[in-house]
mmCIF file of C-alpha atoms and ligand atoms in Angstrom:
data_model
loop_
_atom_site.group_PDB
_atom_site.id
_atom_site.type_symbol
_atom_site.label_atom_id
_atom_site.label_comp_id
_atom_site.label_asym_id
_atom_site.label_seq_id
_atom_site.Cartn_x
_atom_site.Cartn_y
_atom_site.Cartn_z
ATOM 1 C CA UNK P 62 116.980 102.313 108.010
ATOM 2 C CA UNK P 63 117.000 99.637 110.590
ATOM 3 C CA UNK P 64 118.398 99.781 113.770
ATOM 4 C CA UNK P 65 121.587 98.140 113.537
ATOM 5 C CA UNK P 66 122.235 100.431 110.351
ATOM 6 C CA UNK P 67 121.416 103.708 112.293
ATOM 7 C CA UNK P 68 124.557 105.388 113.392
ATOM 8 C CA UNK P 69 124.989 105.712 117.338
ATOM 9 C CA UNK P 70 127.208 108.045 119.233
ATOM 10 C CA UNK P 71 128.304 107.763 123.476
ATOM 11 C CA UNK P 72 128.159 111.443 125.083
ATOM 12 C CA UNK P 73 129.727 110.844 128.057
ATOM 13 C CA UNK P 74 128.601 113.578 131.123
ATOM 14 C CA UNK P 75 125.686 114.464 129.007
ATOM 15 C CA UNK P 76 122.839 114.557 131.647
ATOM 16 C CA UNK P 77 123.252 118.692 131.277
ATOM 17 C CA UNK P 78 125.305 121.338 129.816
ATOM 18 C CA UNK P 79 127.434 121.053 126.667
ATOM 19 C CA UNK P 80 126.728 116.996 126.698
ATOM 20 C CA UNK P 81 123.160 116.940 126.831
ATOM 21 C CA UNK P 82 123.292 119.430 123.729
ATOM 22 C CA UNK P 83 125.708 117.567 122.102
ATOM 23 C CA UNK P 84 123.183 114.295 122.337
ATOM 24 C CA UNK P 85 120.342 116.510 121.231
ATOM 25 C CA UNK P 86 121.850 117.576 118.031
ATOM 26 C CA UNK P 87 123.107 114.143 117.063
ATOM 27 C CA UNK P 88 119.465 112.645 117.517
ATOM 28 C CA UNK P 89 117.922 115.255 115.740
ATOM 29 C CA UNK P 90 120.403 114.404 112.867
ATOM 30 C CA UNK P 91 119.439 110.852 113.392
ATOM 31 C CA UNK P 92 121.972 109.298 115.951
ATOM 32 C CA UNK P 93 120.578 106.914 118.352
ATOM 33 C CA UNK P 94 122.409 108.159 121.311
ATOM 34 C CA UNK P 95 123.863 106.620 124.870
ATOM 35 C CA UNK P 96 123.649 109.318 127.539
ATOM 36 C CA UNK P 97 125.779 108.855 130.437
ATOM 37 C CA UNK P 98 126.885 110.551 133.557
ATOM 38 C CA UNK P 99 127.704 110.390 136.566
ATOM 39 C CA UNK P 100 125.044 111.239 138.329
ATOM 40 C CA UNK P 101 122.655 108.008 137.827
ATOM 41 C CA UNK P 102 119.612 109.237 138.045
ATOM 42 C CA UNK P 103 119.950 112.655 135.784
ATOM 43 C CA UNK P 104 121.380 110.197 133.015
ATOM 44 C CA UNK P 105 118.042 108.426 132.968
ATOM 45 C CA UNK P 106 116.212 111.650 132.809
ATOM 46 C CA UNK P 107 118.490 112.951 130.168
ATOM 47 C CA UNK P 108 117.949 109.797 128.061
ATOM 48 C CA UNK P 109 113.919 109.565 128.803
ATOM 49 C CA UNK P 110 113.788 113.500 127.153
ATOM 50 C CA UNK P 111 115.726 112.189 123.534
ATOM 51 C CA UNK P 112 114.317 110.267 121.073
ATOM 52 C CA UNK P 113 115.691 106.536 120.941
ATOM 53 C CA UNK P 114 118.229 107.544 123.514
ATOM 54 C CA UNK P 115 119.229 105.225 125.917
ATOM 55 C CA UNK P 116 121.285 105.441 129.401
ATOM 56 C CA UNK P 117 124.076 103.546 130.877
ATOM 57 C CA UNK P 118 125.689 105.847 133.744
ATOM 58 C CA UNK P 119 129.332 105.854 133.758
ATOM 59 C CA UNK P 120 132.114 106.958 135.934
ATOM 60 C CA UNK P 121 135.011 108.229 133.936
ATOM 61 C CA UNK P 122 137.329 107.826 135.703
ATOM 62 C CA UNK P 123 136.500 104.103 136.885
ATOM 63 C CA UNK P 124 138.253 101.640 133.884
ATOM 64 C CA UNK P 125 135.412 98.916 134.305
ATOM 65 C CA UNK P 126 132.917 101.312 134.309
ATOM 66 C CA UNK P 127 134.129 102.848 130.769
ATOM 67 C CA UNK P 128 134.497 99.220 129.392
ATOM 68 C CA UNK P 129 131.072 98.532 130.658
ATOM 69 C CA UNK P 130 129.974 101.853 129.067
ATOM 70 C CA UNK P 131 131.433 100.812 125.512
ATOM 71 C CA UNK P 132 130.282 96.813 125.633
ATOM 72 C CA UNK P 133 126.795 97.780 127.158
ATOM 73 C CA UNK P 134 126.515 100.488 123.893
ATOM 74 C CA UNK P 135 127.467 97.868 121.284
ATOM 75 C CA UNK P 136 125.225 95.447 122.886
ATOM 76 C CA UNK P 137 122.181 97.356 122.910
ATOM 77 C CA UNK P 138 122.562 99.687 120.029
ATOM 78 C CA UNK P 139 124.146 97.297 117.668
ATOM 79 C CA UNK P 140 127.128 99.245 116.496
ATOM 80 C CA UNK P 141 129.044 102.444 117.879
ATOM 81 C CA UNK P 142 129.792 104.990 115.147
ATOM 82 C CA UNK P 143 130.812 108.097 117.288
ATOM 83 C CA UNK P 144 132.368 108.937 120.893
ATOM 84 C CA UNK P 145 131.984 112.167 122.454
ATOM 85 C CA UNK P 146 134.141 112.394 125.543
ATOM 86 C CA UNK P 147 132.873 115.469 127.565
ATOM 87 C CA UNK P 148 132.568 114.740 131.158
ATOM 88 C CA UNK P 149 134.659 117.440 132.523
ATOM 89 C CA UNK P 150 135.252 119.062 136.082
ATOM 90 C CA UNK P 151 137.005 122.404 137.357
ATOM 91 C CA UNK P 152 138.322 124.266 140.105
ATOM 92 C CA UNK P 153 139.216 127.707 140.295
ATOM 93 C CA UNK P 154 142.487 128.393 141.894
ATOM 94 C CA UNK P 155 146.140 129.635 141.642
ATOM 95 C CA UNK P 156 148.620 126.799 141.030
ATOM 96 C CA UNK P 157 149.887 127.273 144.441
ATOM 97 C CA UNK P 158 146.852 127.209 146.038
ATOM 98 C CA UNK P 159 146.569 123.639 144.298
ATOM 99 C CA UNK P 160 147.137 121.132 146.010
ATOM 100 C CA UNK P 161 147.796 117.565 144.510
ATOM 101 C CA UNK P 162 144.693 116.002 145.380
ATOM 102 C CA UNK P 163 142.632 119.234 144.013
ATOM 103 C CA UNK P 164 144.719 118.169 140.891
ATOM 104 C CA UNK P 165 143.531 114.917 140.547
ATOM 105 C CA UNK P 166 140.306 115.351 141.401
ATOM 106 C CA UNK P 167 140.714 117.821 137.740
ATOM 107 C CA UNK P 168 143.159 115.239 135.852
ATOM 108 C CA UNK P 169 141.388 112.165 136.942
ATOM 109 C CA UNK P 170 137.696 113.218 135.024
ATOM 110 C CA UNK P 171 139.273 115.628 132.272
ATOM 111 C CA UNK P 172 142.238 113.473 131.480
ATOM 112 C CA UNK P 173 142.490 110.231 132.424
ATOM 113 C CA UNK P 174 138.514 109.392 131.820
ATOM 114 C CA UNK P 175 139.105 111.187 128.580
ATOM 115 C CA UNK P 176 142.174 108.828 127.821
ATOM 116 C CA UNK P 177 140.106 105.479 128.950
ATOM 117 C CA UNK P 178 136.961 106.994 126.555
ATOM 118 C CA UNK P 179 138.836 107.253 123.458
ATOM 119 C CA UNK P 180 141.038 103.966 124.465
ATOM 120 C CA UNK P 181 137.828 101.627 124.761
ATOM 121 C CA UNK P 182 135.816 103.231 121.714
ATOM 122 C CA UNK P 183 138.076 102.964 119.457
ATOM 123 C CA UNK P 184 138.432 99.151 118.769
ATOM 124 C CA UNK P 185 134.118 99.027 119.115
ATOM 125 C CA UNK P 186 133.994 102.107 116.392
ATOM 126 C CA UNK P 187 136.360 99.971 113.832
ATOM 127 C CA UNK P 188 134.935 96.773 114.515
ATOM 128 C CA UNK P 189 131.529 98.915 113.245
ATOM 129 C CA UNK P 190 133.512 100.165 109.901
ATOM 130 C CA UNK P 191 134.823 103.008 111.108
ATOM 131 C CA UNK P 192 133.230 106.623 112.253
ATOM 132 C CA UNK P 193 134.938 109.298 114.629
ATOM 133 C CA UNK P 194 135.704 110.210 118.120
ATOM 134 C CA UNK P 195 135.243 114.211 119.086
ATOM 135 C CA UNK P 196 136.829 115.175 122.594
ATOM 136 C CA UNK P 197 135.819 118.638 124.104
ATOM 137 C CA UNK P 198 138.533 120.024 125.602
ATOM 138 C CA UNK P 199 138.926 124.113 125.945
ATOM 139 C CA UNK P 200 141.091 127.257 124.908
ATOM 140 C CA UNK P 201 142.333 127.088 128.341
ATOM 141 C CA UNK P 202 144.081 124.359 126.874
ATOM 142 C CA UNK P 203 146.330 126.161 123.843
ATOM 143 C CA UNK P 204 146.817 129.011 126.759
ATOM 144 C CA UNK P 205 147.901 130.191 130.033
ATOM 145 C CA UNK P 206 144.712 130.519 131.707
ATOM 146 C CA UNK P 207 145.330 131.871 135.463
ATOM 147 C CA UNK P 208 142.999 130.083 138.494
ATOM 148 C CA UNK P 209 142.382 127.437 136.268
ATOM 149 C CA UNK P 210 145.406 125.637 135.702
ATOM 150 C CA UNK P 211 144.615 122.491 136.619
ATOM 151 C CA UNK P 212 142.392 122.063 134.415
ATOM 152 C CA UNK P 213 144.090 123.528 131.140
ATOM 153 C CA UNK P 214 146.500 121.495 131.771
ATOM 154 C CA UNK P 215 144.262 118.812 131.519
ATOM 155 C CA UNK P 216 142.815 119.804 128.109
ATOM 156 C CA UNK P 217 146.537 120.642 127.045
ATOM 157 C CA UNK P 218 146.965 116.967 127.423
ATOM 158 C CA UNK P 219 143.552 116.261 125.673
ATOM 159 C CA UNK P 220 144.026 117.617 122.244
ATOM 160 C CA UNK P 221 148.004 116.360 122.243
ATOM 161 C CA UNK P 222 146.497 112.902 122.968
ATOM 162 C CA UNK P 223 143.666 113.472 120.217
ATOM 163 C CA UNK P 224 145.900 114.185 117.424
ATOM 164 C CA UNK P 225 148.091 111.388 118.229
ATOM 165 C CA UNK P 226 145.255 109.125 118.556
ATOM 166 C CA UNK P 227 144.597 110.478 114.477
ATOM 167 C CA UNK P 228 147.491 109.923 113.513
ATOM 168 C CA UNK P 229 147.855 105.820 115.135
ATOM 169 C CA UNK P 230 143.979 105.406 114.026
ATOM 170 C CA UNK P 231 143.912 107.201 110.366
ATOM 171 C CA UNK P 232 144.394 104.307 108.413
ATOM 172 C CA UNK P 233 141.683 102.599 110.640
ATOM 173 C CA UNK P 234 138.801 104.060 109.384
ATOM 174 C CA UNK P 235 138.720 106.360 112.732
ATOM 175 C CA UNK P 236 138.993 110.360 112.937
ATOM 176 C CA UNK P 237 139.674 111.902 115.840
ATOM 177 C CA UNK P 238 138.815 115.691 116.384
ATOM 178 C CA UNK P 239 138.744 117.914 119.395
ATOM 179 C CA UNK P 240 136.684 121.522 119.870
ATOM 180 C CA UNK P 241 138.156 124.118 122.009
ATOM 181 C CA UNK P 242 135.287 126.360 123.406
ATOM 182 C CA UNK P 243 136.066 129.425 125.386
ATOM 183 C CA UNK P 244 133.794 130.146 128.040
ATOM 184 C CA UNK P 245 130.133 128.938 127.753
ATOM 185 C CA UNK P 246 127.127 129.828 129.825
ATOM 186 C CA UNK P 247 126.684 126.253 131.589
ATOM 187 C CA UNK P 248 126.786 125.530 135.406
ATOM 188 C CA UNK P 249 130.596 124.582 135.175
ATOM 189 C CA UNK P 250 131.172 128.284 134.856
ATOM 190 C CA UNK P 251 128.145 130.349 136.484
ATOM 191 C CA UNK P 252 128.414 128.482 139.744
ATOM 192 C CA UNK P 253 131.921 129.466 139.529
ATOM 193 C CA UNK P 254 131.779 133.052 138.864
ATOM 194 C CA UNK P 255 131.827 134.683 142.336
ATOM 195 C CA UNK P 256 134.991 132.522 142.854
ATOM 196 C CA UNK P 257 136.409 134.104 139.484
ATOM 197 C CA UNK P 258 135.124 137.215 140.769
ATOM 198 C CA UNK P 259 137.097 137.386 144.187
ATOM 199 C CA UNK P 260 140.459 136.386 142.951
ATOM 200 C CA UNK P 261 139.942 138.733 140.175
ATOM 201 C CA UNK P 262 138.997 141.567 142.480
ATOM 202 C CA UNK P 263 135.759 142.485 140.342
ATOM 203 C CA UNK P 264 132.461 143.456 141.836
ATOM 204 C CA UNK P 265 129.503 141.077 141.887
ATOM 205 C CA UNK P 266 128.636 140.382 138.082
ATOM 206 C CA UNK P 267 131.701 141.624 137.621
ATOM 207 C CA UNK P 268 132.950 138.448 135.313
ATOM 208 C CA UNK P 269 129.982 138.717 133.121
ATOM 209 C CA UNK P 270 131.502 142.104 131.881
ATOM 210 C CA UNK P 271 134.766 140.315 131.406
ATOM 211 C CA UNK P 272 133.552 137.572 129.115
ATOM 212 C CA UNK P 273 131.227 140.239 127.052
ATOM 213 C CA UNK P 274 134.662 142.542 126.599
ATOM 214 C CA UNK P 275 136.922 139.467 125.884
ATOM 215 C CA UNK P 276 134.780 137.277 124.248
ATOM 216 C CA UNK P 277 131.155 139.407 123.304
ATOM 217 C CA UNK P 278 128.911 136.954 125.187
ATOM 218 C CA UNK P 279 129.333 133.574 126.838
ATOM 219 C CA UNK P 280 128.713 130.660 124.269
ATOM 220 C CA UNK P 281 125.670 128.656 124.474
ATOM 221 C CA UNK P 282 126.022 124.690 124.511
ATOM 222 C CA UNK P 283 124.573 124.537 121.388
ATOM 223 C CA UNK P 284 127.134 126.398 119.410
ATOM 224 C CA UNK P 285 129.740 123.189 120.726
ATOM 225 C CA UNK P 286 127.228 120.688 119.671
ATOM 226 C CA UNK P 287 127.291 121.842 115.552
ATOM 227 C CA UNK P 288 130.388 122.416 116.369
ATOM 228 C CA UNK P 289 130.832 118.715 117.049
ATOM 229 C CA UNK P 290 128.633 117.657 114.342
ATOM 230 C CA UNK P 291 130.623 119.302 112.080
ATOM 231 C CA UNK P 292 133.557 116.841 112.605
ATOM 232 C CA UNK P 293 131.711 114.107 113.091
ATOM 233 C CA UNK P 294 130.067 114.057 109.795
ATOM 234 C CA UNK P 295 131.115 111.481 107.262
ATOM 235 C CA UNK P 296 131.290 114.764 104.224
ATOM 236 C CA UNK P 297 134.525 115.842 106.383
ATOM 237 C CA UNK P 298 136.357 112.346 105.694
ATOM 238 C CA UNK P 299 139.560 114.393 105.738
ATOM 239 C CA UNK P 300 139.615 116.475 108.955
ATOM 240 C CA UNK P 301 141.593 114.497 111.821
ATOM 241 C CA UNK P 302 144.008 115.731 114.402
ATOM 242 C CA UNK P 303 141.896 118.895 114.099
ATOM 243 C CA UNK P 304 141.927 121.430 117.243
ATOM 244 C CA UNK P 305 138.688 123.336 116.331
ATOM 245 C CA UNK P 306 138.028 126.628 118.225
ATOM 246 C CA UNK P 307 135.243 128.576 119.068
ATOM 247 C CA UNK P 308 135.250 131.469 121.245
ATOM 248 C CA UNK P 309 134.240 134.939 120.025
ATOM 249 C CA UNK P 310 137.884 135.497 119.091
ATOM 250 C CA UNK P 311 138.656 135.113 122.441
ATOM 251 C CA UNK P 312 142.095 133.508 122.311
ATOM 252 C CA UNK P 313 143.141 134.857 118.798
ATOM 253 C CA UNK P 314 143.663 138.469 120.117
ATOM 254 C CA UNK P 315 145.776 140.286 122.716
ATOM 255 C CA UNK P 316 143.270 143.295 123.639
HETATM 256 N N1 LIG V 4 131.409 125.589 130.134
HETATM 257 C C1 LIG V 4 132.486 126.023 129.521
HETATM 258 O O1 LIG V 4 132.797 127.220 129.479
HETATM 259 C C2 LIG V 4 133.405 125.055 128.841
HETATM 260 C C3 LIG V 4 134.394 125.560 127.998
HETATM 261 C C4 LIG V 4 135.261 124.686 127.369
HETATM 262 C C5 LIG V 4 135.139 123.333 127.579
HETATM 263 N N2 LIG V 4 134.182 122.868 128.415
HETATM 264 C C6 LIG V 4 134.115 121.421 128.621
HETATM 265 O O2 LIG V 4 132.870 120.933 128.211
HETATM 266 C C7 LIG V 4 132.569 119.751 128.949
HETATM 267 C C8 LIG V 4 131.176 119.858 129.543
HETATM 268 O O3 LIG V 4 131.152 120.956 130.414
HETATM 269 P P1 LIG V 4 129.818 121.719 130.842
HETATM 270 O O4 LIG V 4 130.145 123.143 130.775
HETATM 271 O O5 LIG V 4 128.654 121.181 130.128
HETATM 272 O O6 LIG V 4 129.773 121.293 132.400
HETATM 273 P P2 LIG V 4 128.558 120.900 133.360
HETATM 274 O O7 LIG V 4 129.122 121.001 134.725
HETATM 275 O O8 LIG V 4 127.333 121.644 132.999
HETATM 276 O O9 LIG V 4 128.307 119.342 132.996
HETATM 277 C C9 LIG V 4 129.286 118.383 133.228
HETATM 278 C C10 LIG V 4 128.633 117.013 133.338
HETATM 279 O O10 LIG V 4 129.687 116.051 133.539
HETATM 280 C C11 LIG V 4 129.268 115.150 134.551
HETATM 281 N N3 LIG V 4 130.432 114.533 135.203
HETATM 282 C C12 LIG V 4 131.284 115.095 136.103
HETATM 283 N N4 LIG V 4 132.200 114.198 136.507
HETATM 284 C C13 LIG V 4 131.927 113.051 135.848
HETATM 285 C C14 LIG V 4 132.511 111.754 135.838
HETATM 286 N N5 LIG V 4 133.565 111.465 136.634
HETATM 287 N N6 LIG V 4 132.002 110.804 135.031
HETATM 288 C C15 LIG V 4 130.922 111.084 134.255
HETATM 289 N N7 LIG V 4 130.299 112.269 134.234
HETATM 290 C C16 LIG V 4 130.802 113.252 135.012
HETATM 291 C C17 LIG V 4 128.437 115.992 135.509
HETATM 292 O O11 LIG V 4 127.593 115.198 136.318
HETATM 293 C C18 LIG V 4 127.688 116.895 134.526
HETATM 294 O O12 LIG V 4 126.464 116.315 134.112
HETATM 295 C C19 LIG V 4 133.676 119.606 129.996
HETATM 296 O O13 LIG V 4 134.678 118.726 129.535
HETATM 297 C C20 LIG V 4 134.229 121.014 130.065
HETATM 298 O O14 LIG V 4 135.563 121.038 130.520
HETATM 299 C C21 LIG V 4 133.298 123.682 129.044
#
C-alpha cells in the first residue's frame, strides 16, 4: 500500500493518556497517525515512540492553529481519513464555586476546540472519499455529575454537536461517533483525586474505593482506544450519531 493510500487519523492531545493510546492502536492497525498537543515538546516525543507517526502541536482552542493542524496533515500525509478530537481539561468544583473564567478555561479546550476539530476535518476527510470523525467526550456528559460540572456540560454539548454533525455529514461519506468513558486511570483524574477526596469528605485513597464500588476498577486508556477503533472501522459503515459508553456499568445503575 503506498503512502498516499494508507489511511491517516489526527489525535488531537495525544502526547499521553487516552490520546496517546488512541494513536497507538490506530498505528498498530495500520494508520499513519498525526500526534498533537499542546505541550510542543511531549507531541514530538509522542510521535518519535509510533511508527510513521508524525507531530504538528496544536492548540485547540486557537482557530489558526486547528486549520494549520488539518492543512499541515493533508500536506504531509497525503489524505486524512479519521479525526479523533480528545484534548480535554477539568476542574473539580461545585457550580458555585465556578467562576466564569474557571468555565472557560473547561469550555474553551472541551468544547469549542472540539467544535473547531470536527469543523476543519470534515471538508479534508471528504475531499479524501470519506472516513469518520470519533470525539471522546464522557458519562459526565448524559449525567449530573457533582464538582465537575463544567466540564459535563462541556461533553453534554459534545455528543449533541456529534450527532448533528452525522446527521448534516451522512450523505457525505463522513460518520461521526462519540465514546463516553466513565472514569479512567489517566493523570486527568489521579492528580485530581485528593481534590475529589476533600469535597467528598473521604479519607486519603478514599476515591479509589468509590470508583471500585461504582464502577469495579478505573478504565485503562486502552479500553477507549478499541473502543474508538470500533467506530472508526469502515465494517461499521452504518453506526453514526452513536453515543458509545463504557464504564463498568457505571451510569446504567442507581446503587
Ligand atoms: N480520564 C478519564 O476518566 C476520562 C473519562 C472520560 C473522558 N475523558 C476525556 O478523554 C480525553 C483525554 O483525557 P485524558 O484522561 O487522557 O487526560 P490527560 O490529562 O492524561 O491528557 C490530556 C492531554 O490533552 C492535552 N491538552 C490539554 N489542553 C490542550 C489544548 N488546549 N490543546 C491541545 N492539547 C491539549 C494535554 O497536554 C494532555 O496531553 C479528554 O477529552 C477527557 O475529557 C477522560
Amino acid at each position: 500500500m503506498s503512502s498516499t493510500q494508507q489511511r491517516t487519523a489526527i489525535v488531537t492531545g495525544s502526547a499521553k493518556g487516552i490520546g496517546l493510546a488512541v494513536a497507538t492502536e490506530l498505528t498498530a492497525r495500520g494508520y499513519r497517525v498525526v500526534i498533537s498537543d499542546i505541550d510542543a515538546e511531549a507531541s514530538d516525543r509522542a510521535a518519535a515512540s509510533l511508527e510513521g507517526a508524525i507531530s504538528i502541536p496544536c492548540d485547540v482552542r486557537d482557530e489558526e492553529q486547528v486549520k494549520a493542524l488539518v492543512d499541515g496533515a493533508v500536506e504531509q500525509l497525503g489524505r486524512l481519513d479519521l479525526m479523533v478530537p480528545n484534548a480535554g481539561v477539568a476542574i473539580v468544583a461545585p457550580l458555585l464555586e465556578t467562576d466564569l473564567a474557571a468555565w472557560r478555561t473547561v469550555t474553551s479546550v472541551n468544547l469549542d476546540g472540539v467544535f473547531l476539530c470536527l469543523r476543519y476535518a470534515a471538508p479534508a476527510i471528504m475531499a479524501s472519499g470519506g472516513g469518520n470523525m470519533v470525539a471522546i467526550a464522557s458519562v459526565t456528559g448524559v449525567n449530573g455529575t457533582a464538582l465537575v460540572g463544567s466540564y459535563a456540560a462541556a461533553k453534554a454539548a459534545v455528543i449533541n454537536l456529534s450527532k448533528t454533525l452525522a446527521v448534516e455529514l451522512r450523505d457525505h461519506g463522513v460518520r461521526v461517533n462519540a465514546v463516553l468513558p466513565g472514569f479512567i486511570g489517566t493523570d486527568l483524574v489521579m492528580d485530581r483525586a485528593a481534590e475529589f477526596e476533600g469535597y467528598l469528605g473521604l479519607p486519603a485513597g478514599g476515591f479509589d474505593g468509590l470508583i471500585a464500588q461504582k464502577q469495579g476498577r478505573y478504565g485503562t486508556p486502552e479500553e477507549v482506544a478499541r473502543a474508538v477503533a470500533f467506530l472508526a472501522d469502515p465494517e461499521q459503515g452504518w453506526v453514526t450519531g452513536t453515543a458509545l459508553t463504557l464504564d463498568g456499568g457505571l451510569s446504567g445503575s442507581l446503587l
